[in-house]
mmCIF file of C-alpha atoms in Angstrom:
data_model
loop_
_atom_site.group_PDB
_atom_site.id
_atom_site.type_symbol
_atom_site.label_atom_id
_atom_site.label_comp_id
_atom_site.label_asym_id
_atom_site.label_seq_id
_atom_site.Cartn_x
_atom_site.Cartn_y
_atom_site.Cartn_z
ATOM 1 C CA UNK Q 7 -8.546 -8.555 -3.752
ATOM 2 C CA UNK Q 8 -10.657 -6.595 -6.203
ATOM 3 C CA UNK Q 9 -12.733 -3.837 -4.630
ATOM 4 C CA UNK Q 10 -16.103 -3.387 -6.298
ATOM 5 C CA UNK Q 11 -18.778 -0.754 -5.901
ATOM 6 C CA UNK Q 12 -22.155 -0.303 -7.510
ATOM 7 C CA UNK Q 13 -21.979 3.432 -6.918
ATOM 8 C CA UNK Q 14 -20.938 5.790 -9.682
ATOM 9 C CA UNK Q 15 -19.853 9.400 -9.179
ATOM 10 C CA UNK Q 16 -21.644 11.681 -11.624
ATOM 11 C CA UNK Q 17 -20.308 15.033 -12.814
ATOM 12 C CA UNK Q 18 -22.059 18.364 -12.311
ATOM 13 C CA UNK Q 19 -22.559 18.595 -16.074
ATOM 14 C CA UNK Q 20 -24.212 15.199 -16.016
ATOM 15 C CA UNK Q 21 -26.397 16.344 -13.111
ATOM 16 C CA UNK Q 22 -27.525 19.416 -15.018
ATOM 17 C CA UNK Q 23 -28.236 17.339 -18.092
ATOM 18 C CA UNK Q 24 -30.367 14.953 -16.074
ATOM 19 C CA UNK Q 25 -32.298 17.826 -14.485
ATOM 20 C CA UNK Q 26 -32.929 19.364 -17.911
ATOM 21 C CA UNK Q 27 -34.111 16.060 -19.236
ATOM 22 C CA UNK Q 28 -36.549 15.678 -16.350
ATOM 23 C CA UNK Q 29 -37.960 19.150 -16.868
ATOM 24 C CA UNK Q 30 -38.483 18.462 -20.529
ATOM 25 C CA UNK Q 31 -40.188 15.140 -20.041
ATOM 26 C CA UNK Q 32 -42.218 15.623 -16.876
ATOM 27 C CA UNK Q 33 -45.481 17.481 -17.473
ATOM 28 C CA UNK Q 34 -46.990 17.116 -14.052
ATOM 29 C CA UNK Q 35 -45.941 19.347 -11.116
ATOM 30 C CA UNK Q 36 -46.066 16.400 -8.737
ATOM 31 C CA UNK Q 37 -43.877 14.396 -11.082
ATOM 32 C CA UNK Q 38 -41.362 17.258 -11.202
ATOM 33 C CA UNK Q 39 -41.142 17.211 -7.401
ATOM 34 C CA UNK Q 40 -40.728 13.447 -7.363
ATOM 35 C CA UNK Q 41 -38.046 13.649 -10.022
ATOM 36 C CA UNK Q 42 -36.160 16.295 -8.051
ATOM 37 C CA UNK Q 43 -36.262 14.122 -4.955
ATOM 38 C CA UNK Q 44 -34.907 11.253 -6.995
ATOM 39 C CA UNK Q 45 -31.991 13.395 -8.196
ATOM 40 C CA UNK Q 46 -31.195 14.447 -4.630
ATOM 41 C CA UNK Q 47 -31.248 10.841 -3.496
ATOM 42 C CA UNK Q 48 -28.970 9.873 -6.330
ATOM 43 C CA UNK Q 49 -26.298 12.393 -5.416
ATOM 44 C CA UNK Q 50 -26.412 12.075 -1.650
ATOM 45 C CA UNK Q 51 -24.597 9.588 0.532
ATOM 46 C CA UNK Q 52 -21.679 8.991 -1.818
ATOM 47 C CA UNK Q 53 -19.277 8.792 1.112
ATOM 48 C CA UNK Q 54 -21.292 5.902 2.515
ATOM 49 C CA UNK Q 55 -20.973 3.603 -0.476
ATOM 50 C CA UNK Q 56 -19.461 0.310 0.625
ATOM 51 C CA UNK Q 57 -16.799 -1.706 -1.121
ATOM 52 C CA UNK Q 58 -17.285 -5.364 -1.851
ATOM 53 C CA UNK Q 59 -14.395 -7.726 -2.210
ATOM 54 C CA UNK Q 60 -13.462 -10.649 -4.430
ATOM 55 C CA UNK Q 61 -10.385 -12.706 -3.625
ATOM 56 C CA UNK Q 62 -7.992 -12.797 -6.565
ATOM 57 C CA UNK Q 63 -4.284 -13.203 -7.036
ATOM 58 C CA UNK Q 64 -2.047 -10.237 -7.714
ATOM 59 C CA UNK Q 65 -1.435 -10.376 -11.442
ATOM 60 C CA UNK Q 66 -0.063 -8.022 -14.084
ATOM 61 C CA UNK Q 67 -2.625 -6.369 -16.315
ATOM 62 C CA UNK Q 68 -2.468 -7.318 -19.994
ATOM 63 C CA UNK Q 69 0.229 -5.276 -21.634
ATOM 64 C CA UNK Q 70 1.886 -4.281 -18.355
ATOM 65 C CA UNK Q 71 5.614 -4.783 -18.222
ATOM 66 C CA UNK Q 72 8.392 -4.266 -15.719
ATOM 67 C CA UNK Q 73 11.451 -4.667 -17.928
ATOM 68 C CA UNK Q 74 14.559 -2.817 -16.768
ATOM 69 C CA UNK Q 75 14.635 -0.705 -19.922
ATOM 70 C CA UNK Q 76 11.456 1.093 -18.908
ATOM 71 C CA UNK Q 77 7.975 0.848 -17.388
ATOM 72 C CA UNK Q 78 4.717 0.427 -19.198
ATOM 73 C CA UNK Q 79 2.407 3.137 -17.964
ATOM 74 C CA UNK Q 80 -1.357 3.152 -18.179
ATOM 75 C CA UNK Q 81 -1.580 6.565 -16.516
ATOM 76 C CA UNK Q 82 -4.566 8.354 -17.971
ATOM 77 C CA UNK Q 83 -6.180 5.163 -19.266
ATOM 78 C CA UNK Q 84 -8.894 5.419 -16.611
ATOM 79 C CA UNK Q 85 -9.930 8.872 -17.815
ATOM 80 C CA UNK Q 86 -13.460 9.245 -19.159
ATOM 81 C CA UNK Q 87 -15.397 12.234 -20.377
ATOM 82 C CA UNK Q 88 -17.671 14.232 -18.067
ATOM 83 C CA UNK Q 89 -16.112 12.702 -14.933
ATOM 84 C CA UNK Q 90 -16.316 14.729 -11.743
ATOM 85 C CA UNK Q 91 -13.244 15.063 -9.511
ATOM 86 C CA UNK Q 92 -12.953 11.781 -7.643
ATOM 87 C CA UNK Q 93 -13.706 11.703 -3.947
ATOM 88 C CA UNK Q 94 -11.130 10.573 -1.441
ATOM 89 C CA UNK Q 95 -11.796 7.529 0.716
ATOM 90 C CA UNK Q 96 -11.564 10.074 3.557
ATOM 91 C CA UNK Q 97 -14.948 11.671 2.956
ATOM 92 C CA UNK Q 98 -14.079 14.899 4.807
ATOM 93 C CA UNK Q 99 -10.787 15.470 2.966
ATOM 94 C CA UNK Q 100 -10.454 17.355 -0.300
ATOM 95 C CA UNK Q 101 -8.264 15.697 -2.911
ATOM 96 C CA UNK Q 102 -5.497 16.377 -3.694
ATOM 97 C CA UNK Q 103 -3.931 17.291 -0.357
ATOM 98 C CA UNK Q 104 -0.642 18.918 0.500
ATOM 99 C CA UNK Q 105 1.152 18.914 3.830
ATOM 100 C CA UNK Q 106 1.479 22.002 6.002
ATOM 101 C CA UNK Q 107 5.040 21.461 7.171
ATOM 102 C CA UNK Q 108 4.365 23.670 10.191
ATOM 103 C CA UNK Q 109 1.832 21.279 11.714
ATOM 104 C CA UNK Q 110 2.290 19.901 15.229
ATOM 105 C CA UNK Q 111 4.384 16.839 14.408
ATOM 106 C CA UNK Q 112 4.808 15.747 18.016
ATOM 107 C CA UNK Q 113 1.053 15.687 18.481
ATOM 108 C CA UNK Q 114 0.624 13.785 15.217
ATOM 109 C CA UNK Q 115 3.146 11.161 16.282
ATOM 110 C CA UNK Q 116 1.459 10.794 19.678
ATOM 111 C CA UNK Q 117 -1.902 10.213 17.988
ATOM 112 C CA UNK Q 118 -0.356 7.647 15.668
ATOM 113 C CA UNK Q 119 1.253 5.789 18.563
ATOM 114 C CA UNK Q 120 -2.051 5.664 20.442
ATOM 115 C CA UNK Q 121 -4.013 4.505 17.399
ATOM 116 C CA UNK Q 122 -1.491 1.809 16.454
ATOM 117 C CA UNK Q 123 -1.228 0.464 19.995
ATOM 118 C CA UNK Q 124 -4.974 0.435 20.604
ATOM 119 C CA UNK Q 125 -5.731 -1.320 17.303
ATOM 120 C CA UNK Q 126 -2.632 -3.548 17.159
ATOM 121 C CA UNK Q 127 -2.370 -2.538 13.517
ATOM 122 C CA UNK Q 128 1.331 -1.879 13.019
ATOM 123 C CA UNK Q 129 1.872 -4.407 10.191
ATOM 124 C CA UNK Q 130 -0.916 -3.093 7.963
ATOM 125 C CA UNK Q 131 0.397 0.464 8.356
ATOM 126 C CA UNK Q 132 3.733 -0.697 6.954
ATOM 127 C CA UNK Q 133 1.994 -2.541 4.121
ATOM 128 C CA UNK Q 134 -0.124 0.501 3.194
ATOM 129 C CA UNK Q 135 2.844 2.828 2.853
ATOM 130 C CA UNK Q 136 5.071 0.155 1.285
ATOM 131 C CA UNK Q 137 2.496 -0.442 -1.439
ATOM 132 C CA UNK Q 138 2.084 3.289 -2.011
ATOM 133 C CA UNK Q 139 5.818 3.854 -2.490
ATOM 134 C CA UNK Q 140 6.662 0.484 -4.063
ATOM 135 C CA UNK Q 141 5.109 1.279 -7.452
ATOM 136 C CA UNK Q 142 7.961 3.616 -8.388
ATOM 137 C CA UNK Q 143 9.711 3.247 -11.741
ATOM 138 C CA UNK Q 144 13.190 4.739 -11.936
ATOM 139 C CA UNK Q 145 13.201 4.734 -15.745
ATOM 140 C CA UNK Q 146 10.311 7.156 -16.219
ATOM 141 C CA UNK Q 147 9.668 8.560 -12.740
ATOM 142 C CA UNK Q 148 6.104 7.264 -12.487
ATOM 143 C CA UNK Q 149 4.570 5.749 -9.378
ATOM 144 C CA UNK Q 150 5.971 6.148 -5.896
ATOM 145 C CA UNK Q 151 4.357 7.531 -2.751
ATOM 146 C CA UNK Q 152 1.475 9.791 -3.748
ATOM 147 C CA UNK Q 153 -1.630 8.530 -1.917
ATOM 148 C CA UNK Q 154 -2.880 6.624 -4.947
ATOM 149 C CA UNK Q 155 -5.106 4.193 -3.027
ATOM 150 C CA UNK Q 156 -7.533 6.881 -1.883
ATOM 151 C CA UNK Q 157 -9.954 6.268 -4.730
ATOM 152 C CA UNK Q 158 -12.445 3.547 -5.545
ATOM 153 C CA UNK Q 159 -10.822 3.110 -8.939
ATOM 154 C CA UNK Q 160 -7.195 2.644 -9.884
ATOM 155 C CA UNK Q 161 -4.614 1.210 -7.522
ATOM 156 C CA UNK Q 162 -7.062 0.411 -4.720
ATOM 157 C CA UNK Q 163 -8.486 -2.306 -6.993
ATOM 158 C CA UNK Q 164 -5.127 -3.997 -7.597
ATOM 159 C CA UNK Q 165 -4.913 -7.504 -6.173
ATOM 160 C CA UNK Q 166 -1.777 -6.752 -4.164
ATOM 161 C CA UNK Q 167 -3.639 -3.981 -2.307
ATOM 162 C CA UNK Q 168 -6.535 -6.114 -1.109
ATOM 163 C CA UNK Q 169 -7.642 -5.186 2.401
ATOM 164 C CA UNK Q 170 -5.727 -1.894 2.636
ATOM 165 C CA UNK Q 171 -8.941 0.126 2.861
ATOM 166 C CA UNK Q 172 -8.965 -1.031 6.495
ATOM 167 C CA UNK Q 173 -5.694 0.802 7.132
ATOM 168 C CA UNK Q 174 -6.994 3.942 5.418
ATOM 169 C CA UNK Q 175 -10.122 3.846 7.569
ATOM 170 C CA UNK Q 176 -8.064 3.480 10.755
ATOM 171 C CA UNK Q 177 -6.176 6.642 9.809
ATOM 172 C CA UNK Q 178 -9.260 8.639 8.824
ATOM 173 C CA UNK Q 179 -9.660 10.554 12.109
ATOM 174 C CA UNK Q 180 -5.988 11.538 12.151
ATOM 175 C CA UNK Q 181 -6.132 12.477 8.464
ATOM 176 C CA UNK Q 182 -9.031 14.804 9.230
ATOM 177 C CA UNK Q 183 -7.317 16.353 12.239
ATOM 178 C CA UNK Q 184 -4.044 17.422 10.609
ATOM 179 C CA UNK Q 185 -3.209 19.282 7.365
ATOM 180 C CA UNK Q 186 -1.152 16.426 5.938
ATOM 181 C CA UNK Q 187 -1.202 14.631 2.610
ATOM 182 C CA UNK Q 188 -2.244 10.990 2.647
ATOM 183 C CA UNK Q 189 1.137 9.933 1.250
ATOM 184 C CA UNK Q 190 2.978 11.743 4.056
ATOM 185 C CA UNK Q 191 0.600 10.371 6.685
ATOM 186 C CA UNK Q 192 0.930 6.803 5.429
ATOM 187 C CA UNK Q 193 4.721 7.071 5.395
ATOM 188 C CA UNK Q 194 4.725 8.558 8.900
ATOM 189 C CA UNK Q 195 2.336 5.879 10.197
ATOM 190 C CA UNK Q 196 4.538 3.081 8.846
ATOM 191 C CA UNK Q 197 7.650 4.555 10.453
ATOM 192 C CA UNK Q 198 5.895 5.028 13.797
ATOM 193 C CA UNK Q 199 4.449 1.504 13.566
ATOM 194 C CA UNK Q 200 7.914 0.028 13.061
ATOM 195 C CA UNK Q 201 9.163 1.833 16.158
ATOM 196 C CA UNK Q 202 6.097 0.896 18.232
ATOM 197 C CA UNK Q 203 6.660 -2.795 17.469
ATOM 198 C CA UNK Q 204 10.285 -2.621 18.587
ATOM 199 C CA UNK Q 205 11.970 -1.827 15.299
ATOM 200 C CA UNK Q 206 14.550 0.816 14.394
ATOM 201 C CA UNK Q 207 13.926 4.541 14.465
ATOM 202 C CA UNK Q 208 13.656 5.536 10.816
ATOM 203 C CA UNK Q 209 14.276 9.147 9.707
ATOM 204 C CA UNK Q 210 11.147 10.794 8.320
ATOM 205 C CA UNK Q 211 10.986 13.622 5.805
ATOM 206 C CA UNK Q 212 7.683 15.207 4.753
ATOM 207 C CA UNK Q 213 6.457 17.138 1.736
ATOM 208 C CA UNK Q 214 4.874 14.557 -0.592
ATOM 209 C CA UNK Q 215 1.822 15.683 -2.565
ATOM 210 C CA UNK Q 216 -1.109 13.409 -3.389
ATOM 211 C CA UNK Q 217 -2.338 12.791 -6.917
ATOM 212 C CA UNK Q 218 -5.705 14.462 -7.632
ATOM 213 C CA UNK Q 219 -7.618 11.461 -8.955
ATOM 214 C CA UNK Q 220 -7.399 7.859 -10.090
ATOM 215 C CA UNK Q 221 -6.518 8.780 -13.683
ATOM 216 C CA UNK Q 222 -2.926 9.208 -12.466
ATOM 217 C CA UNK Q 223 -2.712 5.711 -10.986
ATOM 218 C CA UNK Q 224 -0.255 3.265 -12.527
ATOM 219 C CA UNK Q 225 -1.002 -0.116 -14.056
ATOM 220 C CA UNK Q 226 -1.307 -3.274 -11.995
ATOM 221 C CA UNK Q 227 1.704 -5.547 -11.657
ATOM 222 C CA UNK Q 228 4.370 -3.322 -10.109
ATOM 223 C CA UNK Q 229 4.305 -4.940 -6.660
ATOM 224 C CA UNK Q 230 5.848 -8.315 -5.731
ATOM 225 C CA UNK Q 231 3.801 -11.465 -6.296
ATOM 226 C CA UNK Q 232 4.356 -13.982 -3.507
ATOM 227 C CA UNK Q 233 4.331 -17.125 -5.654
ATOM 228 C CA UNK Q 234 7.320 -16.150 -7.803
ATOM 229 C CA UNK Q 235 11.060 -16.516 -7.340
ATOM 230 C CA UNK Q 236 14.356 -14.648 -7.459
ATOM 231 C CA UNK Q 237 14.069 -13.375 -11.043
ATOM 232 C CA UNK Q 238 10.712 -11.802 -10.267
ATOM 233 C CA UNK Q 239 12.110 -10.082 -7.179
ATOM 234 C CA UNK Q 240 15.001 -8.629 -9.151
ATOM 235 C CA UNK Q 241 12.629 -7.383 -11.841
ATOM 236 C CA UNK Q 242 10.261 -5.670 -9.407
ATOM 237 C CA UNK Q 243 12.873 -4.205 -7.077
ATOM 238 C CA UNK Q 244 15.329 -3.479 -9.870
ATOM 239 C CA UNK Q 245 12.705 -1.280 -11.515
ATOM 240 C CA UNK Q 246 12.925 0.908 -8.409
ATOM 241 C CA UNK Q 247 16.723 0.903 -8.415
ATOM 242 C CA UNK Q 248 17.277 -1.539 -5.542
ATOM 243 C CA UNK Q 249 20.200 -3.970 -5.140
ATOM 244 C CA UNK Q 250 20.173 -7.614 -4.052
ATOM 245 C CA UNK Q 251 20.944 -6.528 -0.492
ATOM 246 C CA UNK Q 252 18.069 -4.040 -0.585
ATOM 247 C CA UNK Q 253 15.699 -6.790 -1.715
ATOM 248 C CA UNK Q 254 16.575 -8.958 1.270
ATOM 249 C CA UNK Q 255 16.431 -6.004 3.682
ATOM 250 C CA UNK Q 256 12.971 -4.889 2.571
ATOM 251 C CA UNK Q 257 11.691 -8.463 2.546
ATOM 252 C CA UNK Q 258 12.550 -8.415 6.249
ATOM 253 C CA UNK Q 259 9.366 -6.450 6.882
ATOM 254 C CA UNK Q 260 7.733 -9.896 6.870
ATOM 255 C CA UNK Q 261 9.099 -10.265 10.388
ATOM 256 C CA UNK Q 262 5.771 -8.679 11.382
ATOM 257 C CA UNK Q 263 2.267 -9.267 10.118
ATOM 258 C CA UNK Q 264 0.551 -12.205 8.483
ATOM 259 C CA UNK Q 265 -1.186 -13.199 5.250
ATOM 260 C CA UNK Q 266 -4.981 -13.303 5.148
ATOM 261 C CA UNK Q 267 -6.674 -15.729 2.801
ATOM 262 C CA UNK Q 268 -9.529 -13.314 2.116
ATOM 263 C CA UNK Q 269 -7.053 -10.659 0.947
ATOM 264 C CA UNK Q 270 -3.930 -12.059 -0.703
ATOM 265 C CA UNK Q 271 -5.085 -15.667 -0.927
ATOM 266 C CA UNK Q 272 -2.119 -16.727 1.220
ATOM 267 C CA UNK Q 273 -2.696 -17.655 4.847
ATOM 268 C CA UNK Q 274 -0.554 -17.463 7.977
ATOM 269 C CA UNK Q 275 2.208 -15.545 9.771
ATOM 270 C CA UNK Q 276 5.912 -15.657 8.978
ATOM 271 C CA UNK Q 277 6.974 -15.626 12.639
ATOM 272 C CA UNK Q 278 5.669 -16.822 15.976
ATOM 273 C CA UNK Q 279 5.273 -13.220 17.216
ATOM 274 C CA UNK Q 280 3.821 -11.240 14.274
ATOM 275 C CA UNK Q 281 3.498 -7.986 16.262
ATOM 276 C CA UNK Q 282 7.099 -8.005 17.532
ATOM 277 C CA UNK Q 283 9.821 -6.510 15.338
ATOM 278 C CA UNK Q 284 13.014 -8.596 15.368
ATOM 279 C CA UNK Q 285 15.070 -10.730 12.998
ATOM 280 C CA UNK Q 286 12.899 -13.802 13.556
ATOM 281 C CA UNK Q 287 11.882 -13.845 9.891
ATOM 282 C CA UNK Q 288 15.453 -14.498 8.790
ATOM 283 C CA UNK Q 289 16.096 -16.960 11.604
ATOM 284 C CA UNK Q 290 13.066 -18.990 10.582
ATOM 285 C CA UNK Q 291 14.090 -19.053 6.929
ATOM 286 C CA UNK Q 292 17.555 -20.325 7.797
ATOM 287 C CA UNK Q 293 16.599 -22.896 10.427
ATOM 288 C CA UNK Q 294 13.114 -24.263 9.746
ATOM 289 C CA UNK Q 295 11.902 -26.828 7.262
ATOM 290 C CA UNK Q 296 8.832 -25.911 5.243
ATOM 291 C CA UNK Q 297 6.481 -28.228 3.406
ATOM 292 C CA UNK Q 298 4.416 -27.156 0.392
ATOM 293 C CA UNK Q 299 0.684 -26.695 0.762
ATOM 294 C CA UNK Q 300 -2.197 -25.041 -1.048
ATOM 295 C CA UNK Q 301 -4.438 -22.535 0.687
ATOM 296 C CA UNK Q 302 -8.214 -22.641 0.549
ATOM 297 C CA UNK Q 303 -7.986 -19.957 -2.141
ATOM 298 C CA UNK Q 304 -5.745 -22.169 -4.265
ATOM 299 C CA UNK Q 305 -2.472 -20.341 -3.591
ATOM 300 C CA UNK Q 306 0.751 -22.336 -3.254
ATOM 301 C CA UNK Q 307 2.786 -21.637 -0.116
ATOM 302 C CA UNK Q 308 4.942 -23.433 2.464
ATOM 303 C CA UNK Q 309 4.380 -24.149 6.160
ATOM 304 C CA UNK Q 310 6.398 -25.302 9.134
ATOM 305 C CA UNK Q 311 3.789 -27.197 11.099
ATOM 306 C CA UNK Q 312 5.778 -27.283 14.350
ATOM 307 C CA UNK Q 313 5.810 -23.504 14.729
ATOM 308 C CA UNK Q 314 2.783 -22.942 12.460
ATOM 309 C CA UNK Q 315 4.604 -20.325 10.400
ATOM 310 C CA UNK Q 316 4.649 -19.915 6.634
ATOM 311 C CA UNK Q 317 6.950 -18.910 3.812
ATOM 312 C CA UNK Q 318 6.056 -17.851 0.291
ATOM 313 C CA UNK Q 319 8.013 -18.601 -2.851
ATOM 314 C CA UNK Q 320 9.543 -15.122 -2.684
ATOM 315 C CA UNK Q 321 10.646 -15.789 0.910
ATOM 316 C CA UNK Q 322 12.340 -19.084 0.109
ATOM 317 C CA UNK Q 323 14.117 -17.415 -2.817
ATOM 318 C CA UNK Q 324 16.134 -15.563 -0.179
ATOM 319 C CA UNK Q 325 17.629 -18.900 0.903
ATOM 320 C CA UNK Q 326 18.093 -20.602 -2.480
ATOM 321 C CA UNK Q 327 19.614 -17.753 -4.483
ATOM 322 C CA UNK Q 328 23.319 -17.486 -3.510
ATOM 323 C CA UNK Q 329 23.449 -13.659 -3.559
ATOM 324 C CA UNK Q 330 20.272 -13.325 -1.519
ATOM 325 C CA UNK Q 331 21.305 -16.090 0.873
ATOM 326 C CA UNK Q 332 24.474 -14.396 2.094
ATOM 327 C CA UNK Q 333 22.435 -11.410 3.323
ATOM 328 C CA UNK Q 334 19.734 -13.648 4.779
ATOM 329 C CA UNK Q 335 22.413 -15.469 6.775
ATOM 330 C CA UNK Q 336 23.885 -12.154 7.932
ATOM 331 C CA UNK Q 337 20.571 -10.776 9.171
ATOM 332 C CA UNK Q 338 19.616 -14.085 10.822
ATOM 333 C CA UNK Q 339 22.755 -13.865 12.942
ATOM 334 C CA UNK Q 340 22.895 -10.095 13.498
ATOM 335 C CA UNK Q 341 19.697 -8.235 14.397
ATOM 336 C CA UNK Q 342 21.532 -4.915 14.702
ATOM 337 C CA UNK Q 343 22.872 -5.220 11.165
ATOM 338 C CA UNK Q 344 19.336 -5.885 9.918
ATOM 339 C CA UNK Q 345 17.837 -2.934 11.792
ATOM 340 C CA UNK Q 346 20.508 -0.524 10.579
ATOM 341 C CA UNK Q 347 20.140 -1.644 6.973
ATOM 342 C CA UNK Q 348 16.349 -1.586 7.184
ATOM 343 C CA UNK Q 349 16.202 1.987 8.506
ATOM 344 C CA UNK Q 350 18.380 3.205 5.630
ATOM 345 C CA UNK Q 351 16.675 1.206 2.894
ATOM 346 C CA UNK Q 352 13.114 1.823 4.051
ATOM 347 C CA UNK Q 353 13.727 5.579 4.082
ATOM 348 C CA UNK Q 354 15.028 5.253 0.534
ATOM 349 C CA UNK Q 355 11.859 3.378 -0.468
ATOM 350 C CA UNK Q 356 9.639 6.053 1.070
ATOM 351 C CA UNK Q 357 11.421 8.843 -0.789
ATOM 352 C CA UNK Q 358 11.622 7.301 -4.272
ATOM 353 C CA UNK Q 359 10.801 10.045 -6.751
ATOM 354 C CA UNK Q 360 10.869 12.722 -4.045
ATOM 355 C CA UNK Q 361 14.612 12.863 -3.365
ATOM 356 C CA UNK Q 362 15.133 16.213 -5.095
ATOM 357 C CA UNK Q 363 11.733 17.769 -4.416
ATOM 358 C CA UNK Q 364 12.402 19.520 -1.136
ATOM 359 C CA UNK Q 365 11.309 17.018 1.489
ATOM 360 C CA UNK Q 366 11.830 18.407 4.991
ATOM 361 C CA UNK Q 367 13.264 16.328 7.827
ATOM 362 C CA UNK Q 368 10.924 16.094 10.790
ATOM 363 C CA UNK Q 369 12.286 16.104 14.343
ATOM 364 C CA UNK Q 370 9.625 14.500 16.514
#
C-alpha cells in the first residue's frame, strides 16, 4: 500500500521567504492582511492531513539489493534542501524521541493490555514492530528498530507496510502518556500482544532511539514478499543473520492475524482462530491441501476451502524445502518447542543492531 498525501511541510526559511515575497508584491493594506491569513491557513492543521492509499504489491525499489555481501542503502536519498524537521505521525510527540528508562513500566504494560484487548488488535501490533525491526542489515548495520514509520515519507510508503498507520494511531494515546521512543513502544506492544493472545512471555529490553526524520529511512525491498519462495526467504532473513530454523520460527507469527486485500493484496487468515496464539499455523501447513487462486487485487495465493484458510508462496516454502520442512514438522507436533524458540528468536529480531548499545531489561 502506498500512502499518499497532498500536504507538504514547509520550512521556516521557506515561510519567511513567502512572507517577504508577499510584502514586496502586495501594495494594498487589505491585501497584506488577506495574504497573512493565507499564510496562517497554509501552515496550520498539518497534523490533520489525511493519508490516502493505493493497493500495490511489495516490490524492491530500482537499484535496491539484498545480496549477502552487503545492503544497498538509499539513506539520505530523500533529503532535500530547505526541509523542515519532519513531524511524527503522533502529532503531540517531538521527533526524535528517547526512552526514560525510569518510567512506570507496569502501568505502561497495563495500558497496552487494555488497549489490545479492547481493540482486538494483537496481530497488527506484532506486524508493526516486526516491520520496524525486520529491515536490519548485518553487513552495514543499517535498518532495524528505530521508529522509521512515523513519517509520511520513507518507510511508511513501502508496500509491505500498508495499513500500519492504523497500529500507530491505536498507540497514539499511550505514546503521548509515557516518555518512551516509538521503537521501544512498538516492540513492547508486540510482546504484550503475543502474551495477551496466549503466546509465550518474551523478555523485553528497552533503550532504542528513534531516527529524527525520514531521510534516515532505508530503501524498499528489505521485508519478505509473500509471493516468493525459499531462496527469497533466505536472502531476506540471511541479511539479518538468521538461520533456516529462525526463518521457520519467525514465520510462525502467521498463526495470528490475516491478510487484507486493501493492504497487502492478499486476502484471508492462515488459521481458523486468528486471534489465538498456538501452533495451528504449522499444523495447517502440514495437514491441509491448498488450491491456487488469485485475489481481487491480482495476487497469487492458496486456499483450503474447507477451513477457509490461506497460505502464501512463502508459507508453502516451509513445507517444500527440506531444511525448512523439518522445523515445520517439529513445531506442528510440539507447541512448547515452537513457543520456546519463538520467544528467543523474536527477542533477537527486536534487538538487531542494539545488542551492544546498553538496552536495559524490563521487569514488568
